[in-house]
mmCIF file of C-alpha atoms in Angstrom:
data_model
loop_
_atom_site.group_PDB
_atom_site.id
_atom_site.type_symbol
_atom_site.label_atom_id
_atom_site.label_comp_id
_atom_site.label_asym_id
_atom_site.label_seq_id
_atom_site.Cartn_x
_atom_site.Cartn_y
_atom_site.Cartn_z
ATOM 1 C CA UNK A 262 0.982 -8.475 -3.551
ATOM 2 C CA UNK A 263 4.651 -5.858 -3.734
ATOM 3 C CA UNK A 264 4.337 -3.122 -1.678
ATOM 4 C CA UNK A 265 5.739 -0.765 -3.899
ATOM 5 C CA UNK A 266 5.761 3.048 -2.025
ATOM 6 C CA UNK A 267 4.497 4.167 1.388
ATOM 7 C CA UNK A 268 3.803 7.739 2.185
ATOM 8 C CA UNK A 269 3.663 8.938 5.872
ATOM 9 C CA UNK A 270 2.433 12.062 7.186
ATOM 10 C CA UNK A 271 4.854 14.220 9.275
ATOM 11 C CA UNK A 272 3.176 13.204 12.619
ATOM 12 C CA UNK A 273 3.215 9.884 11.553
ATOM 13 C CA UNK A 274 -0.793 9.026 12.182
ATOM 14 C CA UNK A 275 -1.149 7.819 8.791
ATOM 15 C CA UNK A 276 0.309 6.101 6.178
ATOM 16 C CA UNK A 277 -0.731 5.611 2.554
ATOM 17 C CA UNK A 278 0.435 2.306 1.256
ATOM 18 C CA UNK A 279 0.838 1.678 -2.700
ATOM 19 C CA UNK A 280 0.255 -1.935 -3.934
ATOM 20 C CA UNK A 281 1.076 -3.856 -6.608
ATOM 21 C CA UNK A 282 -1.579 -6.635 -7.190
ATOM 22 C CA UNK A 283 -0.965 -9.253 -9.929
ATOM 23 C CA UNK A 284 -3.851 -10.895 -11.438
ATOM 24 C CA UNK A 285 -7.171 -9.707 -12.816
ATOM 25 C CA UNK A 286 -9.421 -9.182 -8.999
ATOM 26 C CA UNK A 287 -6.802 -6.475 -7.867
ATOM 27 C CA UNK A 288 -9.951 -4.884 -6.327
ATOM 28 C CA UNK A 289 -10.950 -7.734 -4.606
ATOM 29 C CA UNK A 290 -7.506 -8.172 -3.056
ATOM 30 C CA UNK A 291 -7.430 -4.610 -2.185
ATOM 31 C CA UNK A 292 -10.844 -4.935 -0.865
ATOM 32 C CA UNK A 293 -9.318 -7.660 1.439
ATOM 33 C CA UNK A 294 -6.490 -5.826 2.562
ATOM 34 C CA UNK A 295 -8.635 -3.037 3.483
ATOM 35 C CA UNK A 296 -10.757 -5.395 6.142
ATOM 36 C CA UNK A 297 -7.806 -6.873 7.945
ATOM 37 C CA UNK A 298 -5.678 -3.321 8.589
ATOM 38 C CA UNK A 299 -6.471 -3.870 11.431
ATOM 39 C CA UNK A 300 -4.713 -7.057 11.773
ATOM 40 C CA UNK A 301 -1.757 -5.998 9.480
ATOM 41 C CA UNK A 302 -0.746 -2.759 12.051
ATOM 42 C CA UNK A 303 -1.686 -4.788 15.117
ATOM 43 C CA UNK A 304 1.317 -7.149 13.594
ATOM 44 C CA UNK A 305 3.719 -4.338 12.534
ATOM 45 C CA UNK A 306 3.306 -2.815 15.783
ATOM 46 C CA UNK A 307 4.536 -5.728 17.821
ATOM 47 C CA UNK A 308 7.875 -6.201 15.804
ATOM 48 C CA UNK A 309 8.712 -2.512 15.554
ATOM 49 C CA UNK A 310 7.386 -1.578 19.139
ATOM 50 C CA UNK A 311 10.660 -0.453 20.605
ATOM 51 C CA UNK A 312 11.604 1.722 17.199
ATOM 52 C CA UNK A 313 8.099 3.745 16.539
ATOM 53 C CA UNK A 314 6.818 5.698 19.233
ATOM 54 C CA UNK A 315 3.369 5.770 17.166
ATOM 55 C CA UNK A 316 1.936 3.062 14.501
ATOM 56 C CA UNK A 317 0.296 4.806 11.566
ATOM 57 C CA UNK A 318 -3.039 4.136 10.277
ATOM 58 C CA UNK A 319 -3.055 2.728 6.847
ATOM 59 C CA UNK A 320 -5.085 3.644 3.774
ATOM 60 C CA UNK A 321 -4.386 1.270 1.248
ATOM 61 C CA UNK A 322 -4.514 2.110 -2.930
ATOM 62 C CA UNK A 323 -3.828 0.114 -6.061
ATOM 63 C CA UNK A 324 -0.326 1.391 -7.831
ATOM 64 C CA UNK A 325 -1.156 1.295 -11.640
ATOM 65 C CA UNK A 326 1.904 3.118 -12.302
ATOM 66 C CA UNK A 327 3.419 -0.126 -13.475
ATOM 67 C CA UNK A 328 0.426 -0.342 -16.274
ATOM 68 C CA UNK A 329 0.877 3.367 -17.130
ATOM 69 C CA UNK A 330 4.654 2.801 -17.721
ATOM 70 C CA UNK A 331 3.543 -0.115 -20.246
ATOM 71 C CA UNK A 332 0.878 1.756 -21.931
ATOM 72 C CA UNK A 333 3.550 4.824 -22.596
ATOM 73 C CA UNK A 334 6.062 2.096 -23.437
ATOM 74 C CA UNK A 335 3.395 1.092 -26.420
ATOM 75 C CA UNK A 336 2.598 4.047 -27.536
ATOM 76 C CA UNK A 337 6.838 4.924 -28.050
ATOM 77 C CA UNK A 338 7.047 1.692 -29.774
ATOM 78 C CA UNK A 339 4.221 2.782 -32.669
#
């Protein structure tokens, strides 16, 4: 899993966070990641604790922009 962008609102309550999955379950993984967000901004908030005044909540999506840039790549190589 590459974390490949995050976007955070101005106040900073949430955060949407792009992945890049390798393999074939990407949804599965993602599905994963979703249940333990919990977990994953419990543990970013006690490294970064004295830097953030407020931990974002994090919505998690698959980044296919990697298979569109392949696809176009394809289709300029016919």
């Amino acid at each position: 899993i590459t974390v490949t962008s995050v976007r955070i609102t101005a106040d900073m309550s949430y955060a949407k966070v792009y992945l890049s999955i390798m393999g074939n379950d990407g949804e599965t993984v993602l599905t994963e990641v979703k249940e333990k967000s919990r977990e994953i901004r419990n543990i970013l908030a006690k490294q970064v604790r004295h830097q953030m005044r407020k931990i974002p909540e994090f919505q998690f999506y698959i980044d296919d922009s990697l298979d569109y840039y392949e696809k176009i790549d394809d289709l300029l190589k016919k």
